[in-house]
Coordinates of C-alpha atoms in Angstrom, one line a residue:
X189 CA 290.6 69.9 212.7
X190 CA 288.5 68.4 215.4
X191 CA 285.7 67.5 213.0
X192 CA 288.3 66.0 210.5
X193 CA 289.8 63.9 213.3
X194 CA 286.3 62.6 214.1
X195 CA 285.6 61.8 210.5
X196 CA 288.9 60.0 210.2
X197 CA 288.1 58.0 213.4
X198 CA 284.5 57.0 212.8
X199 CA 284.2 56.7 209.0
X200 CA 283.5 53.1 207.9
X201 CA 285.8 53.2 204.9
X202 CA 289.4 52.2 205.5
X203 CA 291.7 55.2 205.1
X204 CA 295.5 54.7 204.7
X205 CA 298.3 57.0 204.0
X206 CA 301.3 55.2 202.5
X207 CA 304.6 56.4 201.0
X208 CA 306.0 55.6 197.5
X209 CA 307.4 52.3 198.9
X210 CA 303.8 51.4 200.1
X211 CA 304.8 51.7 203.8
X212 CA 301.9 52.6 206.0
X213 CA 302.5 55.9 207.8
X214 CA 298.9 56.5 209.0
X215 CA 295.6 54.6 209.1
X216 CA 292.2 54.9 210.7
X217 CA 290.5 52.3 212.9
X218 CA 288.3 51.1 210.1
X219 CA 291.4 50.2 208.0
X220 CA 292.8 48.3 210.9
X221 CA 289.6 46.3 211.4
X222 CA 289.3 45.6 207.7
X223 CA 292.8 44.5 207.0
X224 CA 294.6 43.8 210.3
X225 CA 297.7 45.7 209.0
X226 CA 299.9 47.8 211.2
X227 CA 301.7 51.1 211.0
X228 CA 305.1 50.7 209.4
X229 CA 304.1 47.6 207.5
X230 CA 303.9 47.6 203.7
X231 CA 300.6 47.5 201.9
X232 CA 300.5 44.1 200.1
X233 CA 299.9 43.9 196.4
X234 CA 296.3 43.2 195.5
X235 CA 295.4 40.1 193.4
X236 CA 295.3 42.2 190.2
X237 CA 298.8 43.7 190.8
X238 CA 300.3 40.3 191.7
X239 CA 299.4 39.0 188.3
X240 CA 299.6 42.0 186.0
X241 CA 302.4 42.4 183.5
X242 CA 304.7 45.3 184.2
X243 CA 307.5 46.9 182.1
X244 CA 311.0 47.1 183.4
X245 CA 311.3 49.9 186.0
X246 CA 307.5 50.2 186.3
X247 CA 305.9 50.1 189.8
X248 CA 303.9 46.9 190.2
X249 CA 301.3 48.7 192.3
X250 CA 298.8 49.9 189.7
X251 CA 297.5 52.6 192.1
X252 CA 300.9 54.1 192.6
X253 CA 302.0 53.9 189.0
X254 CA 298.8 55.7 188.0
X255 CA 299.0 58.0 191.0
X256 CA 295.3 58.8 190.9
X257 CA 292.5 56.3 190.4
X258 CA 288.8 57.2 191.1
X259 CA 288.0 53.6 192.0
X260 CA 289.3 50.1 191.4
X261 CA 287.9 46.7 192.3
X262 CA 290.2 43.9 193.4
X263 CA 290.9 41.4 196.2
X264 CA 293.3 42.5 198.9
X265 CA 295.2 40.1 201.3
X266 CA 294.6 40.6 205.0
X267 CA 296.9 39.9 207.9
X268 CA 295.3 36.4 208.4
X269 CA 295.9 35.4 204.8
X270 CA 292.3 35.8 203.6
X271 CA 291.4 37.8 200.5
X272 CA 288.7 40.4 200.8
X273 CA 286.8 42.1 198.0
X274 CA 287.4 45.8 198.2
X275 CA 286.8 49.0 196.2
X276 CA 290.0 51.0 196.2
X277 CA 290.8 54.6 195.2
X278 CA 294.0 56.5 195.5
X279 CA 295.4 60.0 195.0
X280 CA 298.9 61.5 195.4
X281 CA 298.4 64.0 198.3
X282 CA 301.9 65.1 199.2
X283 CA 305.4 65.3 197.8
X284 CA 308.1 66.2 200.4
X285 CA 311.9 65.8 200.5
X286 CA 311.8 63.4 197.5
X287 CA 309.1 61.2 199.0
X288 CA 305.6 60.8 197.8
X289 CA 302.6 60.1 200.0
X290 CA 299.4 58.5 198.7
X291 CA 295.9 58.4 200.2
X292 CA 294.4 54.9 199.8
X293 CA 290.7 54.4 200.6
X294 CA 289.4 50.9 201.0
X295 CA 285.7 50.0 200.9
X296 CA 284.7 46.5 201.9
X297 CA 282.6 44.9 199.1
X298 CA 281.9 41.6 200.8
X299 CA 278.5 42.6 202.2
X300 CA 277.5 44.2 198.9
X301 CA 278.7 41.1 196.9
X302 CA 276.6 38.8 199.2
X303 CA 273.6 41.1 198.8
X304 CA 274.0 41.0 195.0
X305 CA 274.3 37.2 195.1
X306 CA 271.1 37.0 197.2
X307 CA 269.3 39.3 194.8
X308 CA 270.5 37.3 191.8
X309 CA 269.4 34.1 193.5
X310 CA 265.9 35.6 194.1
X311 CA 265.8 36.8 190.5
X312 CA 266.7 33.3 189.2
X313 CA 264.1 31.6 191.4
X314 CA 261.5 34.2 190.2
X315 CA 262.3 33.5 186.6
X316 CA 262.2 29.7 187.1
X317 CA 258.8 30.0 188.8
X318 CA 257.5 32.1 185.9
X319 CA 258.9 29.6 183.4
X320 CA 257.3 26.7 185.3
X321 CA 253.9 28.5 185.3
X322 CA 254.2 29.1 181.6
X323 CA 255.0 25.4 181.0
X324 CA 252.0 24.5 183.2
X325 CA 249.9 26.8 181.1
X326 CA 251.1 25.2 177.9
X327 CA 250.6 21.6 179.2
X328 CA 247.1 22.4 180.5
X329 CA 246.2 23.9 177.1
X330 CA 247.5 20.8 175.4
X331 CA 245.7 18.5 177.7
X332 CA 242.4 20.4 177.2
X333 CA 242.6 21.1 173.5
X334 CA 244.6 18.2 172.3
X335 CA 244.3 15.1 174.5
X336 CA 240.9 16.1 175.9
X337 CA 239.3 16.7 172.5
X338 CA 240.7 13.5 171.1
X339 CA 239.3 11.5 173.9
X340 CA 236.0 13.2 173.5
X341 CA 235.9 12.2 169.8
X342 CA 236.6 8.6 170.8
X343 CA 233.8 8.7 173.3
X344 CA 231.4 9.9 170.6
X345 CA 232.5 7.1 168.3
X346 CA 232.0 4.5 171.1
X347 CA 228.5 5.9 171.8
X348 CA 227.7 5.4 168.1
X349 CA 229.2 1.9 168.1
X350 CA 227.2 0.8 171.2
X351 CA 223.9 1.7 169.4
X352 CA 224.6 -0.8 166.6
X353 CA 225.9 -3.7 168.7
X354 CA 223.3 -6.6 169.0
X355 CA 225.5 -9.0 170.9
X356 CA 224.8 -8.5 174.7
X357 CA 228.2 -9.5 175.9
X358 CA 230.0 -7.3 173.4
X359 CA 227.6 -4.5 174.2
X360 CA 228.4 -4.8 177.9
X361 CA 232.1 -4.9 177.2
X362 CA 232.1 -1.8 175.0
X363 CA 229.9 0.0 177.5
X364 CA 232.5 -0.8 180.2
X365 CA 235.2 0.6 177.9
X366 CA 233.1 3.7 177.4
X367 CA 232.7 4.2 181.1
X368 CA 236.5 3.7 181.7
X369 CA 237.1 6.3 179.0
X370 CA 234.8 8.7 180.8
X371 CA 236.9 8.3 184.0
X372 CA 240.1 8.9 182.0
X373 CA 238.5 12.1 180.5
X374 CA 237.6 13.3 184.0
X375 CA 241.2 12.7 185.1
X376 CA 242.6 14.6 182.2
X377 CA 240.3 17.5 183.0
X378 CA 241.4 17.4 186.6
X379 CA 245.1 17.3 185.7
X380 CA 244.6 20.3 183.3
X381 CA 242.8 22.2 186.1
X382 CA 245.6 21.5 188.6
X383 CA 248.3 22.6 186.1
X384 CA 246.6 25.9 185.2
X385 CA 242.9 26.7 185.8
X386 CA 241.4 27.8 182.5
X387 CA 239.1 30.2 184.3
X388 CA 242.2 32.1 185.7
X389 CA 243.1 33.5 182.3
X390 CA 239.4 33.8 181.1
X391 CA 237.8 35.2 184.3
X392 CA 240.4 36.2 186.8
X393 CA 241.4 35.5 190.3
X394 CA 238.2 35.7 192.3
X395 CA 236.0 33.5 190.1
X396 CA 238.8 30.9 190.0
X397 CA 239.1 30.9 193.8
X398 CA 235.3 30.5 194.0
X399 CA 235.6 27.4 191.8
X400 CA 238.5 26.2 193.9
X401 CA 236.5 26.5 197.0
X402 CA 233.6 24.6 195.4
X403 CA 236.0 21.8 194.6
X404 CA 237.3 21.7 198.2
X405 CA 233.8 21.8 199.6
X406 CA 232.8 18.8 197.6
X407 CA 235.8 16.9 198.9
X408 CA 235.2 18.1 202.5
X409 CA 231.5 18.3 203.1
X410 CA 231.9 18.7 206.9
X411 CA 234.1 21.8 206.4
X412 CA 232.5 25.2 205.8
X413 CA 234.2 27.5 203.3
X414 CA 233.5 31.2 202.8
X415 CA 234.9 33.9 200.6
X416 CA 234.8 37.7 201.3
X417 CA 236.1 40.1 198.7
X418 CA 235.8 43.7 197.4
X419 CA 238.0 43.0 194.4
X420 CA 236.2 43.6 191.1
X421 CA 239.2 44.0 188.7
X422 CA 241.6 42.0 186.8
X423 CA 245.1 41.9 188.2
X424 CA 248.4 41.3 186.4
X425 CA 248.8 37.7 185.3
X426 CA 251.8 37.3 187.6
X427 CA 249.9 38.5 190.7
X428 CA 246.9 36.3 189.8
X429 CA 248.7 33.0 189.3
X430 CA 250.9 33.5 192.4
X431 CA 248.0 34.4 194.7
X432 CA 246.0 31.5 193.3
X433 CA 248.9 29.1 194.1
X434 CA 249.2 30.6 197.6
X435 CA 245.5 30.1 198.4
X436 CA 245.6 26.6 196.7
X437 CA 248.6 25.6 198.9
X438 CA 247.0 27.1 202.0
X439 CA 243.7 25.2 201.4
X440 CA 245.6 21.9 200.8
X441 CA 247.4 22.4 204.2
X442 CA 244.0 23.0 205.8
X443 CA 242.5 19.9 204.3
X444 CA 245.5 17.7 205.2
X445 CA 246.5 18.9 208.7
X446 CA 244.1 21.4 210.3
X447 CA 241.0 19.3 211.3
X448 CA 239.1 22.6 210.9
X449 CA 235.4 23.0 210.5
X450 CA 235.4 26.6 209.3
X451 CA 237.7 28.2 206.7
X452 CA 237.4 31.9 205.7
X453 CA 239.2 33.3 202.7
X454 CA 239.4 37.1 202.4
X455 CA 240.6 39.0 199.3
X456 CA 240.5 42.8 199.8
X457 CA 241.9 45.8 198.0
X458 CA 243.3 48.4 200.4
X459 CA 244.6 51.4 198.5
X460 CA 247.3 50.1 196.1
X461 CA 247.7 46.9 198.0
X462 CA 245.9 43.5 197.9
X463 CA 245.4 41.9 201.3
X464 CA 244.7 38.1 201.3
X465 CA 244.0 36.0 204.3
X466 CA 243.2 32.3 204.8
X467 CA 241.9 31.7 208.3
X468 CA 240.8 28.4 209.9
X469 CA 239.6 27.2 213.3
X470 CA 241.7 24.0 213.3
X471 CA 244.2 22.5 215.6
X472 CA 247.0 25.0 214.7
X473 CA 250.7 24.5 215.2
X474 CA 253.9 26.1 216.6
X475 CA 254.9 28.5 213.9
X476 CA 258.6 28.4 214.8
X477 CA 258.7 24.6 214.5
X478 CA 257.0 24.6 211.1
X479 CA 258.6 27.7 209.6
X480 CA 260.9 25.6 207.3
X481 CA 258.0 23.4 206.0
X482 CA 258.1 23.4 202.2
X483 CA 254.4 24.5 201.8
X484 CA 254.9 27.6 204.0
X485 CA 258.3 28.3 202.4
X486 CA 256.8 28.2 198.9
X487 CA 254.1 30.6 200.0
X488 CA 256.6 33.0 201.4
X489 CA 258.8 32.8 198.3
X490 CA 256.0 33.5 195.9
X491 CA 254.9 36.5 197.9
X492 CA 258.5 37.7 198.2
X493 CA 258.8 37.6 194.4
X494 CA 255.7 39.9 194.2
X495 CA 257.4 42.4 196.5
X496 CA 255.0 41.5 199.3
X497 CA 254.9 40.3 202.9
X498 CA 253.7 37.1 204.5
X499 CA 252.6 36.8 208.1
X500 CA 251.7 33.4 209.6
X501 CA 250.0 33.3 213.0
X502 CA 249.1 30.1 214.7
X503 CA 249.2 28.3 218.0
X504 CA 248.0 24.8 219.2
X505 CA 244.2 24.4 219.2
X506 CA 243.7 28.1 218.2
X507 CA 243.6 27.8 214.4
X508 CA 245.9 29.3 211.8
X509 CA 245.8 32.5 209.8
X510 CA 248.0 33.1 206.7
X511 CA 248.0 36.8 205.8
X512 CA 249.7 38.2 202.7
X513 CA 250.0 41.7 201.4
X514 CA 251.2 42.5 197.8
X515 CA 251.3 45.6 195.7
X516 CA 248.7 45.8 192.9
X517 CA 250.4 46.0 189.5
X518 CA 248.8 46.4 186.1
X519 CA 245.2 45.8 187.3
X520 CA 242.4 46.9 184.9
X521 CA 238.9 47.5 186.1
X522 CA 236.4 45.0 184.9
X523 CA 233.9 47.2 183.3
X524 CA 231.3 44.5 183.1
X525 CA 231.4 44.1 186.8
X526 CA 231.3 47.9 187.5
X527 CA 228.2 48.2 185.3
X528 CA 226.2 45.9 187.5

């Protein structure tokens, strides 16, 4: 009996013994903490029982009228007037001197409900991110194959027209139009690249990162970029696009804020995990003060969607390192690389 007493005292579920009039005759500490009810008080009707239709003479309490219910979800009023989500179960445990006694077990569902809401919110954000990337892919394809090709055709036509113009002023004017068209074509190409790099789908993550680094190097000639990797495989499309966005965001932050002279990107496979780090020797920052920055937050959200972990280390004048670790999913060895 001593062990049963300990279980009754320390179990986290609320345990209540009530009679057929719903008067509480026994309850454990967890039930008191959960509800605030007292011995001798009546167990109030849950939200379901308050509203349900009952026949004449039928007990309004669904649990008592049924006498044994494996589990039942509803909201139960507490002593301070709030409703709590609980999972309830009941069983008739004793009949004595015309009275019936029921065991009522209450399990708080509030924490579980909040956890489910958080998981649902994360799932929604993940699906929205995937939908956004798919739309980026579609728009980039349209810019490249549709708008880009049309502009290229116009440029060819202008080149042919220029060759047949004798008037110098008109020739100069058409040439200016041709040059402006060339700038527009470069802009379209840049927009398509920013939306969704074509090389990401064709070649994979590492070649696309190499191209990204080359682009940043041309913009920041005084900054040295390096890439170290042992990854010679294609990863799942979801992993590739999210890691690309993480590295892209990190390099944008370096370019805008770090004042660094050296940036090292590392992409390594370690067992069934992929470790990625972006390290700079810039001015750094106080991590706690910048933790809510949108750029860092987006990085953490993307890695979280992949089931990974993000670690950001930095301090003033000591540079910054963004390290992420994600599980490898659906990767296929690139046979052309392995044959080299």
